[in-house]
Coordinates of C-alpha atoms in Angstrom, one line a residue:
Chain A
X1 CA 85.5 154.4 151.6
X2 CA 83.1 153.7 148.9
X3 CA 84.2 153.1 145.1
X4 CA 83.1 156.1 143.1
X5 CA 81.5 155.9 139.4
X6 CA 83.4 155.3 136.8
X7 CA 82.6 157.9 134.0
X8 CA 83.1 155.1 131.0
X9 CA 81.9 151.6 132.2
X10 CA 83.9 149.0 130.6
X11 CA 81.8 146.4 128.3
X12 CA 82.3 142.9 126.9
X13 CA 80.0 142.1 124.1
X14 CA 79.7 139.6 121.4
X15 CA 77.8 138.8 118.5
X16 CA 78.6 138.2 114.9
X17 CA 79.2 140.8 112.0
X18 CA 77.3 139.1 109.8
X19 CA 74.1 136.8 110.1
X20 CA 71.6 135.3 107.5
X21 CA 68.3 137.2 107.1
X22 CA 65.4 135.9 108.8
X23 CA 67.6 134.2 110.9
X24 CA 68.5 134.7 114.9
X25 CA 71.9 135.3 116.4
X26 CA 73.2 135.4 120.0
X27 CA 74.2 138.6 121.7
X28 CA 76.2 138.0 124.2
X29 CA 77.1 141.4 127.0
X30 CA 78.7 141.8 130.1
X31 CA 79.0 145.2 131.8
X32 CA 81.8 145.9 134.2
X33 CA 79.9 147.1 137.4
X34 CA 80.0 146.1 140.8
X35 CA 76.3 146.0 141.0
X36 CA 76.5 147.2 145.0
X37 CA 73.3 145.9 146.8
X38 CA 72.9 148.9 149.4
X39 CA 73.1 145.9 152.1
X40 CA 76.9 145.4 152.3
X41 CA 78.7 147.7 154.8
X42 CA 82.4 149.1 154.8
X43 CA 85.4 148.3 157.2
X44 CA 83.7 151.2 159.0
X45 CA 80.3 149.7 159.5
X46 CA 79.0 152.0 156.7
X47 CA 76.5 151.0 154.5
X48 CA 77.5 150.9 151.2
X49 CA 75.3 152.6 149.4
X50 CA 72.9 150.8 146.3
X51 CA 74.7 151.6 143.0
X52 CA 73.1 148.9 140.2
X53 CA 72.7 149.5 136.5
X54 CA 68.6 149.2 137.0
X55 CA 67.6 149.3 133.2
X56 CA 69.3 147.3 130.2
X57 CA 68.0 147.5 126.8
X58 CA 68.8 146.4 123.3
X59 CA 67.5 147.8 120.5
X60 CA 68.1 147.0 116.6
X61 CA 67.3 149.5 113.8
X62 CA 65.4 151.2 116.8
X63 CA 63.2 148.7 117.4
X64 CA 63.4 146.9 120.7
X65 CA 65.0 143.4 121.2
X66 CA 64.3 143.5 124.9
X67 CA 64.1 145.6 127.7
X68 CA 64.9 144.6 131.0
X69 CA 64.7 146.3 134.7
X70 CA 67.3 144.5 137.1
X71 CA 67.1 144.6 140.6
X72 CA 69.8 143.8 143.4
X73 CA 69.5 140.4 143.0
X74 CA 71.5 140.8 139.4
X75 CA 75.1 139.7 140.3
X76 CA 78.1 141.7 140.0
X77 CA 79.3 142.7 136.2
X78 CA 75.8 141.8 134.7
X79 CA 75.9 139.2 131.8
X80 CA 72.9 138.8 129.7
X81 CA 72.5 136.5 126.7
X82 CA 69.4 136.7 123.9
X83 CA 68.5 135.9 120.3
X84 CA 68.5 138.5 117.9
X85 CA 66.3 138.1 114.8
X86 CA 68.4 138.9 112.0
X87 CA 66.3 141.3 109.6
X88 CA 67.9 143.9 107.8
X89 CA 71.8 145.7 107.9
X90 CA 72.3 148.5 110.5
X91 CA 73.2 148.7 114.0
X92 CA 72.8 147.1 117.4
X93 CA 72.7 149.4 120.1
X94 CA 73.0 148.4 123.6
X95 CA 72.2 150.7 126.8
X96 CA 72.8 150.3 130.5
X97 CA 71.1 153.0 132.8
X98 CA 72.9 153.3 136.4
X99 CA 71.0 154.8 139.6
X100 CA 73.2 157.4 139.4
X101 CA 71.0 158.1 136.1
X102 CA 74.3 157.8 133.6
X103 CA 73.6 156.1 130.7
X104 CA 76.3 153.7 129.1
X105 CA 76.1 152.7 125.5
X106 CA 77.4 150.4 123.1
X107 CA 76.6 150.0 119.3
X108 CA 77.7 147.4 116.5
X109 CA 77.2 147.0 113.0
X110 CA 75.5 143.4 112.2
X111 CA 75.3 142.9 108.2
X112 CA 72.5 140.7 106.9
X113 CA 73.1 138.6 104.0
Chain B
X1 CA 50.0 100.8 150.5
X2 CA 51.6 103.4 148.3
X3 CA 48.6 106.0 149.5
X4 CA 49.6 105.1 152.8
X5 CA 53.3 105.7 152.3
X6 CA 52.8 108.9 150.3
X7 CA 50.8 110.5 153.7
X8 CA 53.3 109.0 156.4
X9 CA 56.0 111.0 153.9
X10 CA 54.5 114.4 153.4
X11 CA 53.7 114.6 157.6
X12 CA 57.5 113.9 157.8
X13 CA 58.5 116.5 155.2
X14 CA 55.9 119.2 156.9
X15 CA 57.4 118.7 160.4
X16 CA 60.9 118.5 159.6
X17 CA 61.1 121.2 156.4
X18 CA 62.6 123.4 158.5
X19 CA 65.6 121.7 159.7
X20 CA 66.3 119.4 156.8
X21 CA 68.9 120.1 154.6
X22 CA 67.2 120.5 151.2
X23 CA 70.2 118.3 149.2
X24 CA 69.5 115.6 151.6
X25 CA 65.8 115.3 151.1
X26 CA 64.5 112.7 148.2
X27 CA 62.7 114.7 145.2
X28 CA 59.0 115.0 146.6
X29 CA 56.4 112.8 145.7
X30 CA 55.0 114.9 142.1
X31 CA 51.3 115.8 143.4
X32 CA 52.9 117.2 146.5
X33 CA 55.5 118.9 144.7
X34 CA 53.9 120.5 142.2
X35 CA 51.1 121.8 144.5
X36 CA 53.8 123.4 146.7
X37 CA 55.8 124.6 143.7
X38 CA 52.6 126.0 142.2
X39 CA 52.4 128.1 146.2
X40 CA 55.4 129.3 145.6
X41 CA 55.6 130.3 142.3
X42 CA 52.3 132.4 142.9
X43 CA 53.5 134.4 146.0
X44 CA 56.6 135.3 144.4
X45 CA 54.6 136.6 141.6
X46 CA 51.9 138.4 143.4
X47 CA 53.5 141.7 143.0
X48 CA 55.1 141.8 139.2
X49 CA 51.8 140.1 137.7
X50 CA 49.0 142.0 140.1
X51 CA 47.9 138.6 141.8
X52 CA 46.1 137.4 138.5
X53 CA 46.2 133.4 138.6
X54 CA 49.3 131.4 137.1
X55 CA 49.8 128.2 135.7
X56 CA 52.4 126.4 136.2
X57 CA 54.0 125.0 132.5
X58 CA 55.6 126.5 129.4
X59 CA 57.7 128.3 131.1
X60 CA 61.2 126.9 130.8
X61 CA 63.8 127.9 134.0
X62 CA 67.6 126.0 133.7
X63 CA 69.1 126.9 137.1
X64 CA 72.1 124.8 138.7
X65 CA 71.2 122.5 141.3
X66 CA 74.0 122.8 143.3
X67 CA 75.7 126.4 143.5
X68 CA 79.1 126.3 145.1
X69 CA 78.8 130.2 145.7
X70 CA 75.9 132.4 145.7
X71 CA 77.4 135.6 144.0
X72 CA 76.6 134.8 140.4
X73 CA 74.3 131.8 139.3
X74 CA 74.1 131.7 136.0
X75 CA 70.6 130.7 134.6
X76 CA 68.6 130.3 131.5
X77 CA 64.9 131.3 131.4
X78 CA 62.5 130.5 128.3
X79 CA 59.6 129.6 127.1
X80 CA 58.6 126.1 125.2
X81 CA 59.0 126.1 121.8
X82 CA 60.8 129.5 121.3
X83 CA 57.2 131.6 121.7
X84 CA 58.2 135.4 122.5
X85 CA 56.1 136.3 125.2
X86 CA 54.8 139.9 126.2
X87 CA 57.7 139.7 129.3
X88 CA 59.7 137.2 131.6
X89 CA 60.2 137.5 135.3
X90 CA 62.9 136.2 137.7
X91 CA 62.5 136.5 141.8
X92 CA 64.4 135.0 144.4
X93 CA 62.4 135.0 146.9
X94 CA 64.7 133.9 149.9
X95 CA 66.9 137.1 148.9
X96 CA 66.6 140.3 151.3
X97 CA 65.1 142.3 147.7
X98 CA 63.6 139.1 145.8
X99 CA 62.3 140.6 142.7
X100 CA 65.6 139.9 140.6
X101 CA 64.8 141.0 137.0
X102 CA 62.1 141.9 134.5
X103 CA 62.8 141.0 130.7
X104 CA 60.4 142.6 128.4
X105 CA 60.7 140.8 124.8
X106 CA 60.2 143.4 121.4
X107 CA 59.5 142.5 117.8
X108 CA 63.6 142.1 117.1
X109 CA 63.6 139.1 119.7
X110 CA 64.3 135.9 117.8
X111 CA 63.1 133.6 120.9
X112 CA 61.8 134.1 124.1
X113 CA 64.9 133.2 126.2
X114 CA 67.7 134.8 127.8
X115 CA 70.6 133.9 129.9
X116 CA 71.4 135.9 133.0
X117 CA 73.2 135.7 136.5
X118 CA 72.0 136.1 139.5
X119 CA 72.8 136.5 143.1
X120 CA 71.6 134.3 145.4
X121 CA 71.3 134.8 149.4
X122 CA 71.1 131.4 150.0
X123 CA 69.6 127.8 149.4
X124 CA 66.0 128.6 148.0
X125 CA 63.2 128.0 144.5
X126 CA 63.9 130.1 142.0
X127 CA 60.9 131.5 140.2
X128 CA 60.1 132.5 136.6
X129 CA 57.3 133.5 135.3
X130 CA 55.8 134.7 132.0
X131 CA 53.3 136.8 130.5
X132 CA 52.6 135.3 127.1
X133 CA 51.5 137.5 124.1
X134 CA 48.3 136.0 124.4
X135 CA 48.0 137.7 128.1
X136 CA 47.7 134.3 129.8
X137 CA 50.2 133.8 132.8
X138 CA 52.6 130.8 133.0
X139 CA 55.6 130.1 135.7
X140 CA 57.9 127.7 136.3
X141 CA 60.3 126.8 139.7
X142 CA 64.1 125.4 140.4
X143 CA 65.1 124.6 143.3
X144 CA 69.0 125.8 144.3
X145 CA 71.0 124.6 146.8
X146 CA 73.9 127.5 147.3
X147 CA 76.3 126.3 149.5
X148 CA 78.0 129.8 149.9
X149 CA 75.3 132.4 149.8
X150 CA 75.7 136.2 148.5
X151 CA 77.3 138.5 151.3
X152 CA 76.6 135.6 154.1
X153 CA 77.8 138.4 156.6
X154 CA 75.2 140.0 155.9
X155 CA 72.4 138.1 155.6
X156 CA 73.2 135.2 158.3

């Protein structure tokens, strides 16, 4: 029996609601996925088939923080942590793309002072 | 004297690489090791950076020596000084699928460093490297030791 998508991927992410401009801040995410390889098999002898989120990106104010293609070798519930440069008030949106081409999201206000 | 001692212990390491535990092994004599590390680093990076030449420096890669279980290292990868390069990128080459992760860096990256997790198969050097904005290429290695590797049934 293989697990099945979850519709709404669960998401763990930190950074702070207010940073000085000019200045960087950590983001901090985790996605809840299993991240499946395609190499394990099932109690049947099944291959489980490959089901990773194979795109993250963070982008600020629509501009791109970074961009990143993850392969199997990204370990189960994918964390990622970066520097931010702090410019102007708005939102930080984050997006995880899944093989099965769903797109998971996540935005949060950062004010600059 | 030294010379002398420095051949008698790279035949030794050649012949018996295979079958000696890595943790076991003094660190390499620094020629010796940076010429292998410098192998290594540009056969893992043959396919992401097209075979174009890489140096090995300025390219910053904190991995754990000793990784108790293979399912999720945690590492940091970075260049000196903060720089934001063009792209960072992570392969494990002694996993079954080794290119692990491509971090391209925009112009709302503070520095050019980011913390990830990775699974690794088993014991093996870890290889980052770097495309700077300036174009130039720049790697760096770690070695691991995982004494539990990712999905050991599979991958004996």
């Amino acid at each position: 029996m293989t697990e099945t998508a979850p519709v709404t991927m669960k998401m763990l992410v930190k950074m702070p609601a207010e940073a000085n401009k000019g200045e960087a801040f950590e983001l901090r995410a985790i996605a809840m996925h299993p991240m499946e390889n395609g190499l394990r098999r099932d109690m049947d002898g099944k291959v489980i088939p490959r089901k990773i989120l194979n795109r993250f990106v963070c982008r600020y104010n629509g501009e791109t923080v970074i961009d990143c293609d993850w392969g199997t070798a990204v370990a189960a519930n994918p964390y990622m942590a970066f520097q931010v440069k702090a410019v102007d008030s708005g939102t930080v949106e984050l997006e995880w793309t899944d093989d099965d081409g769903s797109v998971h999201r996540h935005s949060a206000a950062i004010k600059v002072v | 004297m030294a010379a002398a001692d420095g051949i008698a212990r790279r035949d030794v390491l050649a012949g018996a690489a295979a079958l000696t535990a890595a943790a076991l092994v003094p660190p390499p004599a620094l020629a010796q090791g940076a010429a292998q590390a410098a192998n290594v680093a540009a056969s893992a990076l043959r396919q992401a950076f097209g075979g174009r030449p890489v140096q090995l420096g300025k390219v910053k890669l904190a991995v754990p020596v000793l990784a108790e279980n293979g399912n999720s290292v945690q590492m940091t990868v970075g260049i000196e000084g903060g720089a934001v390069p063009k792209r960072i990128v992570l392969v494990a080459p002694g996993n079954p699928y080794p290119a692990a992760a491509e971090i391209r860096f925009g112009p709302r990256a503070a520095r050019g460093e980011a913390t990830l997790r990775l699974r690794l198969a088993r014991s093996q050097t870890v290889v980052a490297g770097a495309e700077l904005a300036d174009g130039s290429l720049w790697a760096a290695t770690a070695e691991v030791t995982v004494t539990s590797g990712a999905c050991a049934e599979t991958f004996e």
